Protein backbone atom coordinates (compact mmCIF):
# COMPACT_ATOMS: atom_id res chain seq x y z
CA UNK A 1 0.00 0.00 0.00
CA UNK A 2 1.28 3.47 -0.85
CA UNK A 3 1.83 5.57 2.22
CA UNK A 4 2.25 9.18 3.14
CA UNK A 5 5.46 10.65 1.78
CA UNK A 6 5.48 8.36 -1.26
CA UNK A 7 4.85 9.29 -4.88
CA UNK A 8 1.49 8.36 -6.37
CA UNK A 9 1.55 5.75 -9.15
CA UNK A 10 2.60 6.96 -12.58
CA UNK A 11 -0.05 5.58 -14.91
CA UNK A 12 -2.13 6.54 -17.91
CA UNK A 13 -5.88 7.05 -17.52
CA UNK A 14 -8.19 6.67 -20.51
CA UNK A 15 -10.99 9.23 -20.54
CA UNK A 16 -13.89 9.51 -22.96
CA UNK A 17 -14.29 13.12 -24.17
CA UNK A 18 -16.26 14.51 -27.12
CA UNK A 19 -16.69 11.03 -28.60
CA UNK A 20 -12.97 10.23 -28.47
CA UNK A 21 -10.66 8.29 -26.18
CA UNK A 22 -8.19 10.67 -24.50
CA UNK A 23 -5.18 9.57 -22.45
CA UNK A 24 -3.90 11.60 -19.51
CA UNK A 25 -1.03 10.74 -17.20
CA UNK A 26 -0.77 10.96 -13.44
CA UNK A 27 1.80 13.71 -13.91
CA UNK A 28 -0.63 15.80 -15.99
CA UNK A 29 -3.35 15.48 -13.36
CA UNK A 30 -1.41 15.70 -10.11
CA UNK A 31 1.96 17.44 -10.55
CA UNK A 32 2.45 21.08 -9.47
CA UNK A 33 -0.86 21.04 -7.58
CA UNK A 34 -2.27 20.22 -4.18
CA UNK A 35 -5.28 18.00 -4.81
CA UNK A 36 -7.73 15.74 -3.03
CA UNK A 37 -8.41 12.34 -4.51
CA UNK A 38 -11.04 9.96 -3.27
CA UNK A 39 -11.73 6.49 -4.53
CA UNK A 40 -14.75 4.31 -4.09
CA UNK A 41 -16.05 0.87 -5.06
CA UNK A 42 -18.08 1.93 -8.06
CA UNK A 43 -20.20 4.37 -9.98
CA UNK A 44 -23.94 4.16 -9.35
CA UNK A 45 -23.48 2.22 -6.09
CA UNK A 46 -25.56 3.33 -3.07
CA UNK A 47 -23.08 4.96 -0.65
CA UNK A 48 -20.99 6.38 -3.48
CA UNK A 49 -24.01 7.96 -5.20
CA UNK A 50 -26.00 9.04 -2.15
CA UNK A 51 -23.19 10.38 0.05
CA UNK A 52 -19.58 10.37 -1.07
CA UNK A 53 -19.60 11.89 -4.57
CA UNK A 54 -22.37 14.42 -3.87
CA UNK A 55 -20.72 15.30 -0.55
CA UNK A 56 -17.43 16.20 -2.22
CA UNK A 57 -19.32 18.12 -4.91
CA UNK A 58 -21.17 20.11 -2.23
CA UNK A 59 -17.95 20.90 -0.34
CA UNK A 60 -15.88 21.60 -3.47
CA UNK A 61 -15.63 25.36 -2.87
CA UNK A 62 -14.59 24.75 0.75
CA UNK A 63 -11.64 22.72 -0.56
CA UNK A 64 -10.77 25.43 -3.09
CA UNK A 65 -10.94 28.12 -0.39
CA UNK A 66 -8.31 26.18 1.59
CA UNK A 67 -5.86 26.08 -1.32
CA UNK A 68 -6.81 22.78 -2.93
CA UNK A 69 -6.39 23.05 -6.69
CA UNK A 70 -8.68 20.18 -7.66
CA UNK A 71 -10.85 17.38 -6.26
CA UNK A 72 -10.76 14.08 -8.15
CA UNK A 73 -12.92 10.97 -7.82
CA UNK A 74 -11.24 7.77 -9.02
CA UNK A 75 -13.11 4.53 -9.62
CA UNK A 76 -12.40 1.22 -11.32
CA UNK A 77 -14.91 2.00 -14.05
CA UNK A 78 -14.47 2.97 -17.70
CA UNK A 79 -14.83 6.46 -19.12
CA UNK A 80 -18.33 5.81 -20.47
CA UNK A 81 -19.59 4.81 -17.03
CA UNK A 82 -17.86 7.68 -15.25
CA UNK A 83 -19.31 10.21 -17.70
CA UNK A 84 -22.82 8.76 -17.36
CA UNK A 85 -22.50 8.80 -13.56
CA UNK A 86 -21.33 12.43 -13.52
CA UNK A 87 -24.29 13.38 -15.70
CA UNK A 88 -26.74 11.37 -13.59
CA UNK A 89 -25.44 13.00 -10.40
CA UNK A 90 -25.27 16.52 -11.89
CA UNK A 91 -21.57 16.76 -11.06
CA UNK A 92 -20.04 19.98 -12.32
CA UNK A 93 -17.01 20.59 -10.10
CA UNK A 94 -15.44 17.31 -8.95
CA UNK A 95 -13.45 15.71 -11.78
CA UNK A 96 -14.10 12.00 -12.31
CA UNK A 97 -11.14 9.82 -13.31
CA UNK A 98 -11.81 6.44 -14.92
CA UNK A 99 -9.37 3.73 -13.79
CA UNK A 100 -10.94 1.05 -15.96
CA UNK A 101 -7.86 -1.16 -15.97
CA UNK A 102 -7.26 -0.59 -12.24
CA UNK A 103 -3.62 0.34 -12.85
CA UNK A 104 -3.70 3.26 -10.43
CA UNK A 105 -5.84 1.49 -7.82
CA UNK A 106 -3.67 -1.65 -7.88
CA UNK A 107 -0.48 0.43 -7.57
CA UNK A 108 -1.98 2.34 -4.64
CA UNK A 109 -2.48 -1.02 -2.88
CA UNK A 110 -6.24 -0.45 -2.75
CA UNK A 111 -7.53 -3.06 -5.22
CA UNK A 112 -9.80 -5.64 -3.58
CA UNK A 113 -11.96 -8.46 -4.85
CA UNK A 114 -15.68 -7.85 -4.60
CA UNK A 115 -16.63 -11.07 -6.35
CA UNK A 116 -19.05 -11.85 -3.52
CA UNK A 117 -21.18 -9.02 -4.97
CA UNK A 118 -20.48 -9.76 -8.64
CA UNK A 119 -18.31 -6.62 -8.95
CA UNK A 120 -15.00 -8.30 -9.83
CA UNK A 121 -12.06 -6.23 -8.64
CA UNK A 122 -12.75 -2.73 -7.32
CA UNK A 123 -11.19 -0.06 -5.17
CA UNK A 124 -11.34 -0.10 -1.42
CA UNK A 125 -12.71 3.23 -0.22
CA UNK A 126 -9.88 5.72 0.46
CA UNK A 127 -9.02 9.40 0.11
CA UNK A 128 -5.73 11.27 -0.05
CA UNK A 129 -4.31 14.75 -0.09
CA UNK A 130 -1.61 14.84 -2.76
CA UNK A 131 0.90 17.66 -3.14
CA UNK A 132 2.95 17.75 -6.33
CA UNK A 133 2.45 14.01 -6.85
CA UNK A 134 3.45 13.06 -3.28
CA UNK A 135 0.94 11.61 -0.83
CA UNK A 136 0.65 14.10 2.00
CA UNK A 137 -2.16 12.38 3.93
CA UNK A 138 -4.05 9.10 3.46
CA UNK A 139 -7.50 8.21 4.75
CA UNK A 140 -8.37 4.52 4.42
CA UNK A 141 -11.53 2.84 5.64
CA UNK A 142 -11.01 0.12 8.23
CA UNK A 143 -11.19 -3.56 7.40
CA UNK A 144 -9.64 -3.57 3.94
CA UNK A 145 -9.83 -7.10 2.57
CA UNK A 146 -11.17 -9.10 -0.33
CA UNK A 147 -14.89 -9.83 -0.34
CA UNK A 148 -15.59 -7.74 2.75
CA UNK A 149 -19.09 -8.14 4.10
CA UNK A 150 -19.33 -4.41 4.83
CA UNK A 151 -18.52 -1.16 3.05
CA UNK A 152 -17.48 1.34 5.73
CA UNK A 153 -17.73 5.06 5.10
CA UNK A 154 -16.31 7.01 8.03
CA UNK A 155 -12.67 8.00 7.38
CA UNK A 156 -13.12 9.19 3.79
CA UNK A 157 -15.95 11.68 4.19
CA UNK A 158 -15.42 15.16 2.76
CA UNK A 159 -15.85 16.56 6.29
CA UNK A 160 -12.99 14.42 7.61
CA UNK A 161 -10.68 15.38 4.73
CA UNK A 162 -11.60 19.06 5.13
CA UNK A 163 -10.84 18.85 8.84
CA UNK A 164 -7.31 17.66 8.08
CA UNK A 165 -6.78 20.37 5.44
CA UNK A 166 -8.01 23.08 7.81
CA UNK A 167 -5.56 21.84 10.44
CA UNK A 168 -2.69 21.97 7.95
CA UNK A 169 -3.29 25.55 6.81
CA UNK A 170 -0.75 27.86 8.39
CA UNK A 171 -2.07 31.13 9.70
CA UNK A 172 0.11 34.13 8.89
CA UNK A 173 2.03 35.48 11.86
CA UNK A 174 0.83 38.74 13.29
CA UNK A 175 3.64 41.27 13.51
PDB file of N, CA and C in Angstrom, residues 30 34-38 56 63 68-73 127-130 161-162 165:
ATOM      1  N   UNK A  30      -1.756  15.495 -11.508  1.00  0.00           N
ATOM      2  CA  UNK A  30      -1.407  15.703 -10.110  1.00  0.00           C
ATOM      3  C   UNK A  30      -0.163  16.549  -9.847  1.00  0.00           C
ATOM      4  N   UNK A  34      -1.853  20.901  -5.409  1.00  0.00           N
ATOM      5  CA  UNK A  34      -2.270  20.221  -4.181  1.00  0.00           C
ATOM      6  C   UNK A  34      -3.717  19.823  -4.416  1.00  0.00           C
ATOM      7  N   UNK A  35      -3.960  18.511  -4.439  1.00  0.00           N
ATOM      8  CA  UNK A  35      -5.277  17.996  -4.808  1.00  0.00           C
ATOM      9  C   UNK A  35      -5.788  17.020  -3.760  1.00  0.00           C
ATOM     10  N   UNK A  36      -7.094  16.803  -3.810  1.00  0.00           N
ATOM     11  CA  UNK A  36      -7.727  15.742  -3.034  1.00  0.00           C
ATOM     12  C   UNK A  36      -8.176  14.694  -4.030  1.00  0.00           C
ATOM     13  N   UNK A  37      -7.853  13.435  -3.741  1.00  0.00           N
ATOM     14  CA  UNK A  37      -8.413  12.342  -4.510  1.00  0.00           C
ATOM     15  C   UNK A  37      -9.213  11.477  -3.557  1.00  0.00           C
ATOM     16  N   UNK A  38     -10.314  10.962  -4.045  1.00  0.00           N
ATOM     17  CA  UNK A  38     -11.036   9.964  -3.270  1.00  0.00           C
ATOM     18  C   UNK A  38     -11.457   8.859  -4.217  1.00  0.00           C
ATOM     19  N   UNK A  56     -18.622  15.483  -1.747  1.00  0.00           N
ATOM     20  CA  UNK A  56     -17.434  16.197  -2.217  1.00  0.00           C
ATOM     21  C   UNK A  56     -17.827  17.310  -3.190  1.00  0.00           C
ATOM     22  N   UNK A  63     -12.986  23.218  -0.254  1.00  0.00           N
ATOM     23  CA  UNK A  63     -11.637  22.722  -0.561  1.00  0.00           C
ATOM     24  C   UNK A  63     -10.838  23.786  -1.310  1.00  0.00           C
ATOM     25  N   UNK A  68      -6.816  24.008  -2.134  1.00  0.00           N
ATOM     26  CA  UNK A  68      -6.815  22.780  -2.933  1.00  0.00           C
ATOM     27  C   UNK A  68      -7.098  23.173  -4.382  1.00  0.00           C
ATOM     28  N   UNK A  69      -6.254  22.695  -5.280  1.00  0.00           N
ATOM     29  CA  UNK A  69      -6.394  23.052  -6.688  1.00  0.00           C
ATOM     30  C   UNK A  69      -7.486  22.261  -7.404  1.00  0.00           C
ATOM     31  N   UNK A  70      -7.674  21.007  -6.996  1.00  0.00           N
ATOM     32  CA  UNK A  70      -8.676  20.178  -7.663  1.00  0.00           C
ATOM     33  C   UNK A  70      -9.101  19.039  -6.750  1.00  0.00           C
ATOM     34  N   UNK A  71     -10.321  18.553  -6.973  1.00  0.00           N
ATOM     35  CA  UNK A  71     -10.847  17.380  -6.264  1.00  0.00           C
ATOM     36  C   UNK A  71     -11.179  16.343  -7.327  1.00  0.00           C
ATOM     37  N   UNK A  72     -10.600  15.158  -7.178  1.00  0.00           N
ATOM     38  CA  UNK A  72     -10.762  14.078  -8.147  1.00  0.00           C
ATOM     39  C   UNK A  72     -11.412  12.856  -7.497  1.00  0.00           C
ATOM     40  N   UNK A  73     -12.326  12.244  -8.215  1.00  0.00           N
ATOM     41  CA  UNK A  73     -12.923  10.970  -7.817  1.00  0.00           C
ATOM     42  C   UNK A  73     -12.406   9.897  -8.763  1.00  0.00           C
ATOM     43  N   UNK A 127      -9.203   8.022   0.574  1.00  0.00           N
ATOM     44  CA  UNK A 127      -9.020   9.397   0.109  1.00  0.00           C
ATOM     45  C   UNK A 127      -7.583   9.790   0.416  1.00  0.00           C
ATOM     46  N   UNK A 128      -7.093  10.806  -0.285  1.00  0.00           N
ATOM     47  CA  UNK A 128      -5.733  11.273  -0.050  1.00  0.00           C
ATOM     48  C   UNK A 128      -5.618  12.740  -0.416  1.00  0.00           C
ATOM     49  N   UNK A 129      -4.733  13.416   0.298  1.00  0.00           N
ATOM     50  CA  UNK A 129      -4.313  14.752  -0.094  1.00  0.00           C
ATOM     51  C   UNK A 129      -2.953  14.547  -0.749  1.00  0.00           C
ATOM     52  N   UNK A 130      -2.822  15.039  -1.971  1.00  0.00           N
ATOM     53  CA  UNK A 130      -1.609  14.837  -2.763  1.00  0.00           C
ATOM     54  C   UNK A 130      -1.038  16.202  -3.127  1.00  0.00           C
ATOM     55  N   UNK A 161     -11.798  14.884   5.528  1.00  0.00           N
ATOM     56  CA  UNK A 161     -10.676  15.376   4.729  1.00  0.00           C
ATOM     57  C   UNK A 161     -10.533  16.887   4.903  1.00  0.00           C
ATOM     58  N   UNK A 162     -11.639  17.598   4.901  1.00  0.00           N
ATOM     59  CA  UNK A 162     -11.599  19.056   5.132  1.00  0.00           C
ATOM     60  C   UNK A 162     -11.009  19.396   6.495  1.00  0.00           C
ATOM     61  N   UNK A 165      -7.318  19.254   6.231  1.00  0.00           N
ATOM     62  CA  UNK A 165      -6.784  20.371   5.442  1.00  0.00           C
ATOM     63  C   UNK A 165      -6.832  21.661   6.252  1.00  0.00           C
TER      64      UNK A 165
END
